[in-house]
């Protein structure tokens, strides 16, 4: 099953923490939270994925693999030659942030949990690539192992 999510891929940032004082007891405790933009990005991914699923789709509950292509917009600093390579379906790898394993994959897998698969722990094999391209997007292919 192949899903395409249009737009520039965004990393999932680490949870933020804050100290909150209980007004009744006066005790302080630590609470974690995600920024609104991180939550919104996951909601948008989830919505795009749901729209592309066949009617009656049941989330995978077995070992699965994923092939992921993250396509980022070309940089304004690219030379004419670099732009031509990309426009002619050549590949220029993105070797700068965000990193694949901690940020990009985490956000994508969390957003798809409960939609494509019961739990992201079912993902046992991942092949992911970051490149520059004409149309920013995420191409996700999920398959049973």
Tab-separated table of C-alpha atoms in Angstrom:
chain	number	residue	atom	x	y	z
A	1	UNK	CA	0.000	0.000	0.000
A	2	UNK	CA	1.433	3.356	-1.050
A	3	UNK	CA	0.484	6.720	0.468
A	4	UNK	CA	1.631	10.170	-0.670
A	5	UNK	CA	1.558	13.079	1.766
A	6	UNK	CA	2.065	16.421	0.051
A	7	UNK	CA	4.042	19.227	1.672
A	8	UNK	CA	7.480	19.698	3.150
A	9	UNK	CA	8.368	16.903	5.604
A	10	UNK	CA	8.623	18.177	9.168
A	11	UNK	CA	10.491	16.572	12.055
A	12	UNK	CA	8.890	15.668	15.357
A	13	UNK	CA	10.515	17.682	18.075
A	14	UNK	CA	11.179	16.243	21.503
A	15	UNK	CA	8.553	16.762	24.169
A	16	UNK	CA	8.804	19.948	26.181
A	17	UNK	CA	8.584	20.060	29.958
A	18	UNK	CA	7.216	22.588	32.396
A	19	UNK	CA	6.897	22.866	36.149
A	20	UNK	CA	3.351	23.348	37.385
A	21	UNK	CA	2.375	24.279	40.923
A	22	UNK	CA	-0.786	22.682	42.294
A	23	UNK	CA	-2.840	25.573	43.741
A	24	UNK	CA	-4.472	23.356	46.389
A	25	UNK	CA	-1.420	21.561	47.748
A	26	UNK	CA	1.310	23.990	46.770
A	27	UNK	CA	3.384	21.084	45.430
A	28	UNK	CA	5.184	21.450	42.122
A	29	UNK	CA	5.196	18.695	39.513
A	30	UNK	CA	6.650	18.333	36.032
A	31	UNK	CA	4.365	18.029	33.025
A	32	UNK	CA	5.365	17.195	29.445
A	33	UNK	CA	3.685	18.539	26.312
A	34	UNK	CA	4.091	18.864	22.544
A	35	UNK	CA	4.056	22.210	20.748
A	36	UNK	CA	0.890	23.004	18.782
A	37	UNK	CA	2.721	22.902	15.437
A	38	UNK	CA	3.936	19.343	16.149
A	39	UNK	CA	0.402	18.184	17.010
A	40	UNK	CA	-1.029	19.956	13.952
A	41	UNK	CA	1.545	18.317	11.663
A	42	UNK	CA	0.628	14.851	12.971
A	43	UNK	CA	-3.100	15.596	12.514
A	44	UNK	CA	-2.481	16.722	8.919
A	45	UNK	CA	-0.491	13.575	8.123
A	46	UNK	CA	-3.171	11.383	9.715
A	47	UNK	CA	-5.886	13.137	7.709
A	48	UNK	CA	-3.988	12.733	4.405
A	49	UNK	CA	-3.384	9.044	5.127
A	50	UNK	CA	-7.038	8.363	6.030
A	51	UNK	CA	-8.244	9.973	2.788
A	52	UNK	CA	-6.132	7.562	0.726
A	53	UNK	CA	-7.176	4.330	2.429
A	54	UNK	CA	-9.627	1.981	0.743
A	55	UNK	CA	-13.092	1.767	2.267
A	56	UNK	CA	-13.183	-0.762	5.091
A	57	UNK	CA	-9.409	-0.805	5.551
A	58	UNK	CA	-8.338	-2.590	8.728
A	59	UNK	CA	-5.035	-1.458	10.288
A	60	UNK	CA	-2.211	-3.990	10.096
A	61	UNK	CA	-1.675	-6.001	13.269
A	62	UNK	CA	1.313	-8.032	12.123
A	63	UNK	CA	5.014	-7.393	11.448
A	64	UNK	CA	5.301	-4.761	8.723
A	65	UNK	CA	7.965	-3.009	6.715
A	66	UNK	CA	8.067	0.551	5.442
A	67	UNK	CA	9.742	2.250	2.497
A	68	UNK	CA	9.801	6.004	2.933
A	69	UNK	CA	10.928	8.758	0.598
A	70	UNK	CA	11.182	12.254	2.089
A	71	UNK	CA	11.351	14.903	-0.625
A	72	UNK	CA	12.418	18.397	0.427
A	73	UNK	CA	12.180	21.569	-1.677
A	74	UNK	CA	15.227	22.650	-3.629
A	75	UNK	CA	17.402	25.224	-1.909
A	76	UNK	CA	17.614	28.731	-3.343
A	77	UNK	CA	21.410	28.337	-3.188
A	78	UNK	CA	21.367	25.405	-5.646
A	79	UNK	CA	23.300	25.955	-8.844
A	80	UNK	CA	21.609	25.785	-12.221
A	81	UNK	CA	23.231	22.386	-12.747
A	82	UNK	CA	21.880	21.028	-9.439
A	83	UNK	CA	18.383	22.240	-10.315
A	84	UNK	CA	18.613	20.618	-13.750
A	85	UNK	CA	19.638	17.292	-12.183
A	86	UNK	CA	16.575	17.345	-9.929
A	87	UNK	CA	14.207	18.537	-12.675
A	88	UNK	CA	15.405	15.632	-14.854
A	89	UNK	CA	14.591	13.082	-12.110
A	90	UNK	CA	18.164	12.868	-10.863
A	91	UNK	CA	18.886	12.514	-7.168
A	92	UNK	CA	20.580	14.922	-4.798
A	93	UNK	CA	20.545	13.547	-1.267
A	94	UNK	CA	19.707	15.803	1.662
A	95	UNK	CA	22.528	15.247	4.144
A	96	UNK	CA	21.543	17.980	6.586
A	97	UNK	CA	18.922	18.197	9.338
A	98	UNK	CA	16.350	16.963	10.121
A	99	UNK	CA	17.680	13.480	10.771
A	100	UNK	CA	15.713	10.445	9.642
A	101	UNK	CA	15.541	8.085	12.572
A	102	UNK	CA	14.879	10.345	15.521
A	103	UNK	CA	12.750	13.059	14.002
A	104	UNK	CA	11.242	12.382	10.583
A	105	UNK	CA	10.359	8.706	11.003
A	106	UNK	CA	9.098	9.188	14.565
A	107	UNK	CA	6.612	11.882	13.571
A	108	UNK	CA	5.367	9.915	10.566
A	109	UNK	CA	5.002	6.633	12.460
A	110	UNK	CA	3.239	8.296	15.400
A	111	UNK	CA	0.785	10.030	13.038
A	112	UNK	CA	-0.093	6.742	11.290
A	113	UNK	CA	-0.593	4.730	14.479
A	114	UNK	CA	-4.126	3.390	14.717
A	115	UNK	CA	-4.744	4.245	11.052
A	116	UNK	CA	-2.299	2.126	9.018
A	117	UNK	CA	-1.262	-0.201	11.851
A	118	UNK	CA	-2.440	-0.920	15.377
A	119	UNK	CA	0.837	0.131	16.977
A	120	UNK	CA	4.080	1.492	15.537
A	121	UNK	CA	5.944	-1.260	17.403
A	122	UNK	CA	4.725	-3.514	14.538
A	123	UNK	CA	7.137	-1.719	12.174
A	124	UNK	CA	10.101	-4.115	11.995
A	125	UNK	CA	11.907	-2.977	8.851
A	126	UNK	CA	12.447	0.550	7.535
A	127	UNK	CA	14.135	1.814	4.386
A	128	UNK	CA	14.068	5.613	4.325
A	129	UNK	CA	15.732	8.229	2.134
A	130	UNK	CA	15.941	12.058	2.160
A	131	UNK	CA	16.333	13.878	-1.139
A	132	UNK	CA	15.613	17.226	-2.751
A	133	UNK	CA	12.895	17.452	-5.374
A	134	UNK	CA	10.523	19.622	-7.344
A	135	UNK	CA	7.429	18.673	-5.297
A	136	UNK	CA	7.972	18.338	-1.512
A	137	UNK	CA	6.229	15.256	-0.121
A	138	UNK	CA	6.454	12.024	1.795
A	139	UNK	CA	5.969	8.761	-0.078
A	140	UNK	CA	5.155	5.947	2.321
A	141	UNK	CA	4.808	2.305	1.331
A	142	UNK	CA	3.699	-0.159	4.010
A	143	UNK	CA	3.818	-3.926	3.479
A	144	UNK	CA	3.428	-7.127	5.456
A	145	UNK	CA	6.614	-9.004	6.287
